[in-house]
XYZ file of C-alpha atoms in Angstrom:
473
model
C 25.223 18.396 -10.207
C 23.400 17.766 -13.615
C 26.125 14.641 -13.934
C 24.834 13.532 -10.832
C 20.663 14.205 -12.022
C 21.555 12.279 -15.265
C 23.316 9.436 -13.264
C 19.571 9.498 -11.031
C 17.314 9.119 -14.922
C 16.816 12.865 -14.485
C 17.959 15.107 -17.312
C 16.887 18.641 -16.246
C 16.788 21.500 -18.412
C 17.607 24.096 -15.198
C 18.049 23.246 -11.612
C 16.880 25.497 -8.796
C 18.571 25.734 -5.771
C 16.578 26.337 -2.248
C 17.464 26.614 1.342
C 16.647 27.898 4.477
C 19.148 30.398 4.579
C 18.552 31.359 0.585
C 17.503 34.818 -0.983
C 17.536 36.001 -4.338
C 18.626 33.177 -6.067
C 20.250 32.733 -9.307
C 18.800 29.796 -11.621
C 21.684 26.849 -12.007
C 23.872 28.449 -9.068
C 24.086 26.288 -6.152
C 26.044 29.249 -4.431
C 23.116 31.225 -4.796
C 19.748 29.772 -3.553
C 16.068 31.040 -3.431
C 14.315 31.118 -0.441
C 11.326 29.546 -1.724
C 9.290 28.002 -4.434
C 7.900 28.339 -7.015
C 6.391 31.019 -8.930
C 6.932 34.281 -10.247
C 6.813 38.227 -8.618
C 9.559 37.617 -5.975
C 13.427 37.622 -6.405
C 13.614 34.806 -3.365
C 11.094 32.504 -5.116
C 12.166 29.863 -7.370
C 10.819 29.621 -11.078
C 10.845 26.344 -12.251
C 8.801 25.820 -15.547
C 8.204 21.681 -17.052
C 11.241 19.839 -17.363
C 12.913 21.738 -14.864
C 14.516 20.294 -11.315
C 13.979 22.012 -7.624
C 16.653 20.892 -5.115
C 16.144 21.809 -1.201
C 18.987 21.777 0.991
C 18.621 20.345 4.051
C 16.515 21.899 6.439
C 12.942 22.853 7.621
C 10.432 24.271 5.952
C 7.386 26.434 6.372
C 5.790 27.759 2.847
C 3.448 25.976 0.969
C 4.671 25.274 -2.222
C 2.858 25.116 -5.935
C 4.597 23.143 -8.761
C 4.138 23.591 -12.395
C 2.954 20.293 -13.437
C 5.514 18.600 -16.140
C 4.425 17.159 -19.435
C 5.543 13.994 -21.088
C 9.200 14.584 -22.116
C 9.963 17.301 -19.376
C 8.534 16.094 -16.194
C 9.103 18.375 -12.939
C 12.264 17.014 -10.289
C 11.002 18.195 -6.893
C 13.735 16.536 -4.741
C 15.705 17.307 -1.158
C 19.403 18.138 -2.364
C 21.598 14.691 -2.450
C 22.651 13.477 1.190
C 20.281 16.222 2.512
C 17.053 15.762 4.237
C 14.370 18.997 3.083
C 11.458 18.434 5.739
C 8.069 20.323 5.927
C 6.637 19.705 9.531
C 3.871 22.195 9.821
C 0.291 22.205 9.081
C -0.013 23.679 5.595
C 2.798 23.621 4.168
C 4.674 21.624 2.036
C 3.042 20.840 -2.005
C 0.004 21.822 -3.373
C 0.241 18.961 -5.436
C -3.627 18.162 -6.671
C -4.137 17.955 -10.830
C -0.253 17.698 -10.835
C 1.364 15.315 -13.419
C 5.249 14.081 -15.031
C 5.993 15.027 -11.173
C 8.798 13.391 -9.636
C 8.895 13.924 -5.663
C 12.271 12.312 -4.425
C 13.513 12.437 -0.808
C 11.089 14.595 1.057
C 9.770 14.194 4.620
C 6.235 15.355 5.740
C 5.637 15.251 9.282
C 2.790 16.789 11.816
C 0.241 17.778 9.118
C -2.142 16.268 12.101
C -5.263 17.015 10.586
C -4.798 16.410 7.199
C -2.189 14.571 4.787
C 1.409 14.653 4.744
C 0.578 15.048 0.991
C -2.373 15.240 -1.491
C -2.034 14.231 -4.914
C -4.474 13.447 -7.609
C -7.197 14.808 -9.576
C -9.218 17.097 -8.423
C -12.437 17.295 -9.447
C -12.119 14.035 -9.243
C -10.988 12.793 -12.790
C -8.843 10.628 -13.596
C -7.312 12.354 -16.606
C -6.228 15.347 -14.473
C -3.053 13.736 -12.425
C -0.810 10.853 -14.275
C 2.524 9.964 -14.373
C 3.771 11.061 -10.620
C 6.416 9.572 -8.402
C 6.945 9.509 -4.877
C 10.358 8.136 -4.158
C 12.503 7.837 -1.223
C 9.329 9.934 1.165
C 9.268 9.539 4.652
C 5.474 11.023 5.953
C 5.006 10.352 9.554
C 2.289 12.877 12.307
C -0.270 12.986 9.630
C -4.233 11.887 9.609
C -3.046 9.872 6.187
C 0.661 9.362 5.419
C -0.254 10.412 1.377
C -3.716 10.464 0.122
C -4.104 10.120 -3.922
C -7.318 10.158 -5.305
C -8.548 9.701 -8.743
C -4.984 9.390 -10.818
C -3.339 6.973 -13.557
C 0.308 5.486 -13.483
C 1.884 6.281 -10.312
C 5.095 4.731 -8.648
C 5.504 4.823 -5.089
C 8.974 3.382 -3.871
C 11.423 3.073 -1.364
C 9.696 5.216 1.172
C 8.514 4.698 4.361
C 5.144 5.633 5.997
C 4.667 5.690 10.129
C 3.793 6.869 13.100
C 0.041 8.248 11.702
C -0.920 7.513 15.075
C -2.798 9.320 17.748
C -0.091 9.581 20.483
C 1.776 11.697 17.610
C -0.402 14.482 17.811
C -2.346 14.040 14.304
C -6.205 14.486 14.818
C -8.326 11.270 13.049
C -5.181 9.553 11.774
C -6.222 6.623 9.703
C -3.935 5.185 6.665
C -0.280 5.150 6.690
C -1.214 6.070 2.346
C -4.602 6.129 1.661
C -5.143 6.143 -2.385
C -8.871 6.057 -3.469
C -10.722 6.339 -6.998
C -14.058 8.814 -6.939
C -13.839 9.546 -10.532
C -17.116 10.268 -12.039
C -18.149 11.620 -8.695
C -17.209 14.779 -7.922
C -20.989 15.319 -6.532
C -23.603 12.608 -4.965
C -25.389 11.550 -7.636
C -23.280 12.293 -10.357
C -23.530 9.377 -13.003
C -21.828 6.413 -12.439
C -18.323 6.220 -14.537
C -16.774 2.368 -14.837
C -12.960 3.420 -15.614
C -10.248 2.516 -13.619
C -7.069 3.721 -11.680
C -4.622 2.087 -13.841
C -0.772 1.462 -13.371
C -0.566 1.518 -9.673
C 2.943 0.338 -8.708
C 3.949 0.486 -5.123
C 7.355 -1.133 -4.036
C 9.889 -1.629 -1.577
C 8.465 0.504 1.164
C 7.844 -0.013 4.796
C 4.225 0.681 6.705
C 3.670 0.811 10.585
C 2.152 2.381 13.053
C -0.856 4.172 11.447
C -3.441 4.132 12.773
C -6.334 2.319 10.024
C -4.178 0.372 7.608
C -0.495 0.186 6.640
C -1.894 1.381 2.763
C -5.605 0.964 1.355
C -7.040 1.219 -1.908
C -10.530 1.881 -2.232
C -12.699 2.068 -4.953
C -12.205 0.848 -8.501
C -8.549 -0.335 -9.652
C -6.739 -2.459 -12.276
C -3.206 -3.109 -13.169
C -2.379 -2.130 -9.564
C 1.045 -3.899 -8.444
C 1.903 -4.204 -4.585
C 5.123 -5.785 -3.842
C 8.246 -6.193 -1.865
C 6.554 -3.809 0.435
C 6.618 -4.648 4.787
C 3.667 -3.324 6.934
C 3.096 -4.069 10.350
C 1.806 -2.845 13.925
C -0.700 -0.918 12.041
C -4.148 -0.363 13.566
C -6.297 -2.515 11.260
C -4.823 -4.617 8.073
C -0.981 -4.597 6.759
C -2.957 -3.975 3.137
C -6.332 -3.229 2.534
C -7.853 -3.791 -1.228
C -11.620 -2.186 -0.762
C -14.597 -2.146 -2.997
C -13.123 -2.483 -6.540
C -9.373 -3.967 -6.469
C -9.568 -6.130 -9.931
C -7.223 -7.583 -12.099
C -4.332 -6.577 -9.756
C -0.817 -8.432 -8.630
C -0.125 -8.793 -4.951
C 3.411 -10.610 -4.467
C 6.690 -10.938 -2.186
C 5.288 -8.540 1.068
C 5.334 -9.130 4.713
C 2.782 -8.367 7.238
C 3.565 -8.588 10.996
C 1.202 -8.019 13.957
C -1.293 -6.095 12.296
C -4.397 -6.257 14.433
C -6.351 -7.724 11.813
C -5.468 -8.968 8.909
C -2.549 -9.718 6.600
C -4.089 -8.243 3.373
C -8.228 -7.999 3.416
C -10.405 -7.975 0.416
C -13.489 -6.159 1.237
C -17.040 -4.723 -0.097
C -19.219 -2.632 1.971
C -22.222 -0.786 0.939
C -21.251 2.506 3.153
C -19.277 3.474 0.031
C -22.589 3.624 -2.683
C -24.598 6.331 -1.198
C -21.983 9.094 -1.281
C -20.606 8.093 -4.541
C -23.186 5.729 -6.734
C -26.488 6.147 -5.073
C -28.244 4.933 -7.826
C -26.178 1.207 -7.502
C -27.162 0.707 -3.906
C -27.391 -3.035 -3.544
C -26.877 -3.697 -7.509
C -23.921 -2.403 -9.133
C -22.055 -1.143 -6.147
C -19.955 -1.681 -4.875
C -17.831 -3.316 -7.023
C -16.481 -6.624 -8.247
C -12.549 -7.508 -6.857
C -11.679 -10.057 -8.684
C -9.113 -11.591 -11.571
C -6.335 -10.469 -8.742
C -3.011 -12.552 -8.178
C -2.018 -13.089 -4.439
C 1.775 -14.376 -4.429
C 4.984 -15.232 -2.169
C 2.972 -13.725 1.374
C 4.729 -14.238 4.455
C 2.682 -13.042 7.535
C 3.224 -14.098 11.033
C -0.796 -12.371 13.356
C 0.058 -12.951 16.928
C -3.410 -11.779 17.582
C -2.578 -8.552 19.804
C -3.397 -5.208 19.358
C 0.184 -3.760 19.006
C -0.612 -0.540 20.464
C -1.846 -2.428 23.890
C -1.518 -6.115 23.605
C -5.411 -6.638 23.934
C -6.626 -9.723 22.155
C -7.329 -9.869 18.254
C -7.761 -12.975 17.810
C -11.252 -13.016 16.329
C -9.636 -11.004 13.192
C -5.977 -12.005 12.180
C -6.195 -13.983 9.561
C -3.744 -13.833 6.607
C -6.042 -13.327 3.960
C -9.589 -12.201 4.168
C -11.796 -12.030 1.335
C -14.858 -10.300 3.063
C -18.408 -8.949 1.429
C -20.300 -6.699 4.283
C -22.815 -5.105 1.129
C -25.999 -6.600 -0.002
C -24.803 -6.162 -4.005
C -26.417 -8.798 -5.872
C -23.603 -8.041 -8.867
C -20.315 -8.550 -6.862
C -18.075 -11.531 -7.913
C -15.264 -12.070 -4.864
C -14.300 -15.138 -6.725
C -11.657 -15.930 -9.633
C -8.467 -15.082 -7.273
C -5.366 -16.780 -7.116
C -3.896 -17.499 -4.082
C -0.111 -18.896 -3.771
C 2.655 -19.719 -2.031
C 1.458 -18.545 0.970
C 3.924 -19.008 4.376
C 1.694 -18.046 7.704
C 1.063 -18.228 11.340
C -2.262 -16.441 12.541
C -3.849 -16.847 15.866
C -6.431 -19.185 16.664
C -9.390 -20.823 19.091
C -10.995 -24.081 18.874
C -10.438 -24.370 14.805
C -12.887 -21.044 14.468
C -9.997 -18.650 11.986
C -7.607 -19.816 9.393
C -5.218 -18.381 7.515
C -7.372 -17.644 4.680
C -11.038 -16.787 5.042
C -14.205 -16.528 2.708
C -16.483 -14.375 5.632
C -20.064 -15.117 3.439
C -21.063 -18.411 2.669
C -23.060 -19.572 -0.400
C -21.596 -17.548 -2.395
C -19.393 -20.041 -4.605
C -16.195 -17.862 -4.764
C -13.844 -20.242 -3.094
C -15.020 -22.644 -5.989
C -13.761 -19.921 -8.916
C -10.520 -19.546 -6.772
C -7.588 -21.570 -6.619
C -5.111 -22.073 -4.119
C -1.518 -23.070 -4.545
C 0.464 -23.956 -2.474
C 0.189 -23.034 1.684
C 2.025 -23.990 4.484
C 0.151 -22.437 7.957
C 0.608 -22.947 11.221
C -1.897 -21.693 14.264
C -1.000 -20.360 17.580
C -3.076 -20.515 20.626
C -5.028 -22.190 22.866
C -7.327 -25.043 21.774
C -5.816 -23.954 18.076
C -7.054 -26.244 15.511
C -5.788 -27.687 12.297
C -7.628 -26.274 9.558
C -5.726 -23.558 6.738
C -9.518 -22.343 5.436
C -12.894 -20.805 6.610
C -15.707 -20.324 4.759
C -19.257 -18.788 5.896
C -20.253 -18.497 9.675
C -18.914 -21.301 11.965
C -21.622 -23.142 13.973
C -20.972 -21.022 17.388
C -18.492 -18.371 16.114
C -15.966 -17.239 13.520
C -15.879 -19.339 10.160
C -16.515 -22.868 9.347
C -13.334 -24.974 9.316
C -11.726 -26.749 6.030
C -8.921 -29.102 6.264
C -6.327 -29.617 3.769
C -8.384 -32.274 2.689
C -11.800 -31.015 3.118
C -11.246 -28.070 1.464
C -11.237 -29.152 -1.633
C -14.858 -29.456 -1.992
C -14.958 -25.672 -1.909
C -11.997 -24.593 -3.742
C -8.785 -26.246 -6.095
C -6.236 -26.166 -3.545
C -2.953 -28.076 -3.489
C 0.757 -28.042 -1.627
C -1.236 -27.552 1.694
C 1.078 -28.329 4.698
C 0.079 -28.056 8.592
C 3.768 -27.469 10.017
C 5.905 -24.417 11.946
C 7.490 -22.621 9.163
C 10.250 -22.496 10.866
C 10.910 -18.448 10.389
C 14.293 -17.397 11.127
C 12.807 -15.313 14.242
C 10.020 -14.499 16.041
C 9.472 -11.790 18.313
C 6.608 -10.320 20.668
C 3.976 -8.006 19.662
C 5.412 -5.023 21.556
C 9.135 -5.700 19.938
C 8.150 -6.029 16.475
C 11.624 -5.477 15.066
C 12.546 -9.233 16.874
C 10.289 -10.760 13.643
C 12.613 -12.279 11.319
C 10.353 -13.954 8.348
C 12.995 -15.313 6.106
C 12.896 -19.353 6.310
C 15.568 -21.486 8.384
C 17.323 -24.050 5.933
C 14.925 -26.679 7.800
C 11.384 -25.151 7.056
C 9.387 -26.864 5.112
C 8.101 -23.665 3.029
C 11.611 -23.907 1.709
C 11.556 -24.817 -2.800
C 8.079 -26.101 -1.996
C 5.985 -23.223 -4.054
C 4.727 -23.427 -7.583
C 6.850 -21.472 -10.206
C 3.897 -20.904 -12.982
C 3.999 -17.188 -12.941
C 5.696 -16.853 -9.519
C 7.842 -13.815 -9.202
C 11.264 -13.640 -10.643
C 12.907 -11.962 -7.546
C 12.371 -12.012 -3.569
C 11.504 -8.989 -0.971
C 15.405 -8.446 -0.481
C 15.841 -8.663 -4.773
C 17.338 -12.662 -4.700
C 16.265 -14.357 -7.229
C 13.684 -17.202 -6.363
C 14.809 -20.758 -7.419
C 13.104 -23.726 -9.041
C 10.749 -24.640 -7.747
C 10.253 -20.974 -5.594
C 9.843 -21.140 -2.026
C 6.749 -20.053 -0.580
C 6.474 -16.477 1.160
C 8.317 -13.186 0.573
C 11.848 -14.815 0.606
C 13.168 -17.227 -1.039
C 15.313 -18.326 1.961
């Protein structure tokens, strides 16, 4: 087993075995597992100190467990033994995981933790020097109210996991976000002082979001440095992504969002957040600026249906929504980059676009640029125009051409055509979608390749010049 670890990147100093069936264990005997973990004053609990590795065998589990938190050159291996599934699926139990840090959680599922999160990681009080350095690899978290929530943290990798299901006919009470990670730090009490830093080093990849609920994943609050991609959400309840009140200086490139109810990925600043957390910046300095952030190689396909019922969404499923509800004088929405966007989005008489600027006046489309767009829109008495800006005379936004719009923003490549996905399903079969490109599609080598991503969703390498979307083909 350590051959295998060391084959993995992990390099344990002792491995401790678990199972269902174990009792008192022996550390580095696989014959001879614990029946729980971790801590001292039992025989049947494991022991595990920094730099050490846990292994469950397959089965279900029922004890809340505490970790000791690694350190820099021995981080804690917390993983379900290899080609076995370890599952905690009952209120309580599972990781007390909070102020936790060099953690490595590989392989786990959490599942019918209805009234709380599958699991909770960060710092607690919230500071953001208390929890860095964690990964969450290869989790499944489904029957939760969030899928993960991680509050107040610096450099964590999420990958290869898959987040579902938070969704009221699974029995969780309030479910909202599939993983819900949020920054309060400098708040551990309304009106506590107002601190400016950062969750930094945010990297989430390769994972798959539907059914919850709120959104497919939101952060909220103040992040840089934060790094979505080759990630696929859809059928949630609200957005694929949501990037709320403080998402700056951040990379967004090579996802999919299908059918979301809303939106493909929304930008969005609301006031709500300031009285709990910055009372004292009501309607000045908070919320918070989300700007300086790169939005690359999206492919989205909105039918406009709820895809819990069908009901009409057409009012809200665009593909990208930059959106200021707050009365902050302070906030800049603007200096975003925005390319190589594929999408179809629902539409009515030329009121929503693929891309939308909700307030008008404000002069962020101008610090924006887009590159490179091809959109088409679906629906009766659907109109021709890629951008909205500000209220539309009746309803929804005010209409730019591919022409027109560049009086409010630097756009170029913009293309009114049927991308010509490879399939297209309904928004009760979601698994029909298919959003690579047919040979024919115009989207195909038509993005720009200044600081486009090296590789696709599926890991192919994008040519030259990139096509637009999540894939290069």
């Amino acid at each position: 087993m350590p051959t295998f670890l060391q084959h993995l990147g992990y390099f344990p100093a002792h491995i401790w075995y678990v199972a269902t069936d174990g009792g008192s264990g022996t550390v580095d005997n696989a014959a001879a597992p614990f029946r729980t973990c971790c801590g001292s004053g039992s025989a049947t609990k494991a022991n595990p100190a920094a730099g050490d590795a846990v292994l469950f065998r397959g089965g279900t589990y029922a004890f809340l467990a505490t970790p000791p938190t690694g350190t820099a050159g021995a981080p804690t291996i917390l993983m379900s033994y290899p080609g076995e599934l370890a599952e905690f699926d009952t209120a309580g139990t599972g990781f007390s995981a909070l102020n936790l840090s060099y953690t490595v959680f590989d392989g786990f599922k959490f599942s019918a933790n209805g009234s709380s999160a599958g699991l909770a990681l960060g710092g607690y009080p919230a500071n953001i020097d208390n929890s860095t350095n964690v990964i969450l690899r290869h989790i499944e978290s489904t029957r939760n109210k969030w899928g993960i929530v991680a509050n107040t943290f610096t450099e964590y990798i999420v990958e290869d996991s898959v987040f579902h299901d938070n969704w009221p006919s699974t029995g969780c009470n309030s479910c909202e976000h599939g993983f819900y990670a949020t920054n309060h730090d400098g708040y551990t009490n309304p009106g506590d002082n107002i601190s400016s830093r950062n969750v930094k080093n945010f990297f989430v990849r390769r994972n798959l979001f539907y059914r919850n609920t709120y959104n497919g994943i939101q952060l909220n609050g103040r992040f840089s440095n934060a790094i979505l991609e080759q990630n696929i959400s859809y059928s949630n309840g609200i957005a694929g992504y949501s990037w709320e009140t403080g998402v700056n200086h951040s990379t967004f490139r090579s996802n999919v969002a299908i059918n979301n109810t809303t939106h493909g990925l929304v930008l969005y600043d609301y006031d709500a957040w300031c009285p709990v957390y910055n009372p004292g910046g009501v309607g000045s300095t908070c919320p918070y600026s989300e700007n300086y952030n790169l939005i690359e190689n999206f492919s989205v396909y909105n039918l406009g249906q709820d895809p819990s019922s069908g009901a009409s969404s057409v009012n809200a499923s665009t593909a990208v929504i930059v959106n200021n509800a707050s009365t902050g004088t302070s906030i800049d929405m603007g200096h975003n980059t925005i390319r190589n966007i594929v999408a179809v989005v629902p539409d009515s008489g030329d009121h929503y676009h693929a891309l939308e600027w909700s307030q008008a006046s404000t002069g962020w489309p101008g610090t924006s640029t887009v590159a490179g767009i091809v959109f088409q829109k679906i629906g009766a008495g659907a109109g021709g125009s890629p951008i909205g800006y500000g209220p539309g005379s009746s309803y929804g936004y005010a209409p730019y051409s591919c022409a027109t719009a560049a009086t409010i923003t630097t756009i170029s490549g913009c293309t009114n055509a049927d991308p010509k996905f490879a399939a297209v399903g309904t928004w009760d079969v979601p698994t029909a979608f298919d959003l690579r490109l047919q040979s024919s599609s115009p989207a195909i080598h038509a993005g720009t390749s200044a600081g486009a991503p090296t590789y696709d969703l599926l890991g192919n390498p994008f040519a030259n010049p990139r096509s637009l979307g999540a894939y290069e083909s």
